[in-house]
JSON list of C-alpha atoms in Angstrom, two decimals:
[
{"chain": "A", "resi": 1, "resn": "MET", "atom": "CA", "xyz": [0.04, 0.01, -0.01]},
{"chain": "A", "resi": 2, "resn": "ILE", "atom": "CA", "xyz": [1.35, 3.37, -0.97]},
{"chain": "A", "resi": 3, "resn": "ILE", "atom": "CA", "xyz": [0.38, 6.43, 1.12]},
{"chain": "A", "resi": 4, "resn": "HIS", "atom": "CA", "xyz": [1.25, 9.85, 0.03]},
{"chain": "A", "resi": 5, "resn": "ALA", "atom": "CA", "xyz": [1.92, 12.28, 2.86]},
{"chain": "A", "resi": 6, "resn": "LYS", "atom": "CA", "xyz": [4.16, 15.09, 4.08]},
{"chain": "A", "resi": 7, "resn": "VAL", "atom": "CA", "xyz": [5.89, 15.15, 7.43]},
{"chain": "A", "resi": 8, "resn": "PHE", "atom": "CA", "xyz": [6.14, 18.43, 9.11]},
{"chain": "A", "resi": 9, "resn": "ASN", "atom": "CA", "xyz": [7.20, 19.01, 12.72]},
{"chain": "A", "resi": 10, "resn": "GLY", "atom": "CA", "xyz": [6.91, 15.32, 13.41]},
{"chain": "A", "resi": 11, "resn": "GLU", "atom": "CA", "xyz": [3.30, 15.25, 12.22]},
{"chain": "A", "resi": 12, "resn": "VAL", "atom": "CA", "xyz": [2.18, 13.29, 9.16]},
{"chain": "A", "resi": 13, "resn": "TYR", "atom": "CA", "xyz": [-0.31, 15.01, 6.90]},
{"chain": "A", "resi": 14, "resn": "PRO", "atom": "CA", "xyz": [-1.95, 12.86, 4.14]},
{"chain": "A", "resi": 15, "resn": "LEU", "atom": "CA", "xyz": [-2.18, 14.52, 0.77]},
{"chain": "A", "resi": 16, "resn": "THR", "atom": "CA", "xyz": [-5.60, 13.28, -0.31]},
{"chain": "A", "resi": 17, "resn": "PRO", "atom": "CA", "xyz": [-8.70, 11.93, 1.44]},
{"chain": "A", "resi": 18, "resn": "GLU", "atom": "CA", "xyz": [-7.86, 8.40, 0.22]},
{"chain": "A", "resi": 19, "resn": "ASP", "atom": "CA", "xyz": [-4.40, 8.71, 1.73]},
{"chain": "A", "resi": 20, "resn": "GLU", "atom": "CA", "xyz": [-6.08, 9.75, 4.95]},
{"chain": "A", "resi": 21, "resn": "GLU", "atom": "CA", "xyz": [-8.23, 6.63, 4.88]},
{"chain": "A", "resi": 22, "resn": "LYS", "atom": "CA", "xyz": [-5.09, 4.44, 4.20]},
{"chain": "A", "resi": 23, "resn": "LEU", "atom": "CA", "xyz": [-3.36, 6.04, 7.06]},
{"chain": "A", "resi": 24, "resn": "LYS", "atom": "CA", "xyz": [-6.22, 5.37, 9.46]},
{"chain": "A", "resi": 25, "resn": "ARG", "atom": "CA", "xyz": [-6.29, 1.59, 8.34]},
{"chain": "A", "resi": 26, "resn": "ALA", "atom": "CA", "xyz": [-2.43, 1.21, 8.54]},
{"chain": "A", "resi": 27, "resn": "PHE", "atom": "CA", "xyz": [-2.15, 3.03, 11.87]},
{"chain": "A", "resi": 28, "resn": "PRO", "atom": "CA", "xyz": [-5.53, 2.77, 13.64]},
{"chain": "A", "resi": 29, "resn": "ASP", "atom": "CA", "xyz": [-4.16, 4.30, 16.88]},
{"chain": "A", "resi": 30, "resn": "GLY", "atom": "CA", "xyz": [-3.18, 7.47, 15.09]},
{"chain": "A", "resi": 31, "resn": "ARG", "atom": "CA", "xyz": [0.55, 6.90, 16.00]},
{"chain": "A", "resi": 32, "resn": "VAL", "atom": "CA", "xyz": [2.43, 6.82, 12.63]},
{"chain": "A", "resi": 33, "resn": "VAL", "atom": "CA", "xyz": [5.75, 5.11, 12.75]},
{"chain": "A", "resi": 34, "resn": "ILE", "atom": "CA", "xyz": [7.92, 5.54, 9.67]},
{"chain": "A", "resi": 35, "resn": "THR", "atom": "CA", "xyz": [10.69, 3.14, 9.20]},
{"chain": "A", "resi": 36, "resn": "SER", "atom": "CA", "xyz": [13.07, 1.95, 6.47]},
{"chain": "A", "resi": 37, "resn": "GLU", "atom": "CA", "xyz": [10.78, -1.18, 6.22]},
{"chain": "A", "resi": 38, "resn": "ASN", "atom": "CA", "xyz": [7.52, 0.74, 5.41]},
{"chain": "A", "resi": 39, "resn": "CYS", "atom": "CA", "xyz": [9.13, 3.71, 3.62]},
{"chain": "A", "resi": 40, "resn": "PRO", "atom": "CA", "xyz": [11.39, 2.76, 0.63]},
{"chain": "A", "resi": 41, "resn": "GLU", "atom": "CA", "xyz": [12.45, 6.54, 0.25]},
{"chain": "A", "resi": 42, "resn": "LEU", "atom": "CA", "xyz": [13.76, 6.50, 3.82]},
{"chain": "A", "resi": 43, "resn": "ALA", "atom": "CA", "xyz": [15.62, 3.21, 3.32]},
{"chain": "A", "resi": 44, "resn": "ALA", "atom": "CA", "xyz": [17.27, 4.68, 0.15]},
{"chain": "A", "resi": 45, "resn": "LYS", "atom": "CA", "xyz": [18.25, 7.87, 1.94]},
{"chain": "A", "resi": 46, "resn": "ILE", "atom": "CA", "xyz": [19.81, 5.85, 4.80]},
{"chain": "A", "resi": 47, "resn": "ASP", "atom": "CA", "xyz": [21.74, 3.79, 2.27]},
{"chain": "A", "resi": 48, "resn": "GLU", "atom": "CA", "xyz": [22.91, 6.88, 0.38]},
{"chain": "A", "resi": 49, "resn": "ILE", "atom": "CA", "xyz": [24.10, 8.58, 3.60]},
{"chain": "A", "resi": 50, "resn": "GLY", "atom": "CA", "xyz": [25.83, 5.39, 4.71]},
{"chain": "A", "resi": 51, "resn": "ASP", "atom": "CA", "xyz": [27.74, 4.95, 1.39]},
{"chain": "A", "resi": 52, "resn": "ARG", "atom": "CA", "xyz": [28.77, 8.56, 1.44]},
{"chain": "A", "resi": 53, "resn": "LEU", "atom": "CA", "xyz": [30.11, 8.20, 5.04]},
{"chain": "A", "resi": 54, "resn": "LEU", "atom": "CA", "xyz": [31.90, 5.10, 4.21]},
{"chain": "A", "resi": 55, "resn": "ILE", "atom": "CA", "xyz": [33.77, 6.88, 1.39]},
{"chain": "A", "resi": 56, "resn": "GLU", "atom": "CA", "xyz": [34.41, 10.06, 3.49]},
{"chain": "A", "resi": 57, "resn": "ARG", "atom": "CA", "xyz": [35.71, 8.00, 6.53]},
{"chain": "A", "resi": 58, "resn": "ARG", "atom": "CA", "xyz": [37.56, 5.30, 4.70]},
{"chain": "A", "resi": 59, "resn": "GLU", "atom": "CA", "xyz": [41.00, 6.33, 6.05]},
{"chain": "A", "resi": 60, "resn": "VAL", "atom": "CA", "xyz": [39.68, 6.39, 9.50]},
{"chain": "A", "resi": 61, "resn": "TYR", "atom": "CA", "xyz": [38.21, 2.94, 9.16]},
{"chain": "A", "resi": 62, "resn": "GLU", "atom": "CA", "xyz": [41.55, 1.64, 7.74]},
{"chain": "A", "resi": 63, "resn": "ARG", "atom": "CA", "xyz": [43.47, 3.01, 10.64]},
{"chain": "A", "resi": 64, "resn": "LEU", "atom": "CA", "xyz": [41.02, 1.55, 13.21]},
{"chain": "A", "resi": 65, "resn": "ALA", "atom": "CA", "xyz": [41.32, -1.86, 11.48]},
{"chain": "A", "resi": 66, "resn": "GLN", "atom": "CA", "xyz": [45.08, -1.78, 12.10]},
{"chain": "A", "resi": 67, "resn": "TYR", "atom": "CA", "xyz": [44.52, -1.95, 15.82]},
{"chain": "A", "resi": 68, "resn": "ASP", "atom": "CA", "xyz": [42.85, -5.31, 15.81]}
]
């Protein structure tokens, strides 16, 4: 199920009435929890940042590996 919404100040706002209904079905208690499992965009951004940090910190990781 795809739900289109915006997140602002920690609150989730559905973009259409259909998205609002989907949110209510998916999160009946009203507590929306966005994770990398239910939000592919979040998972992609986490992977992107992780890859960038790995490249930026490669020297540090190599030095740390020498201490084992």
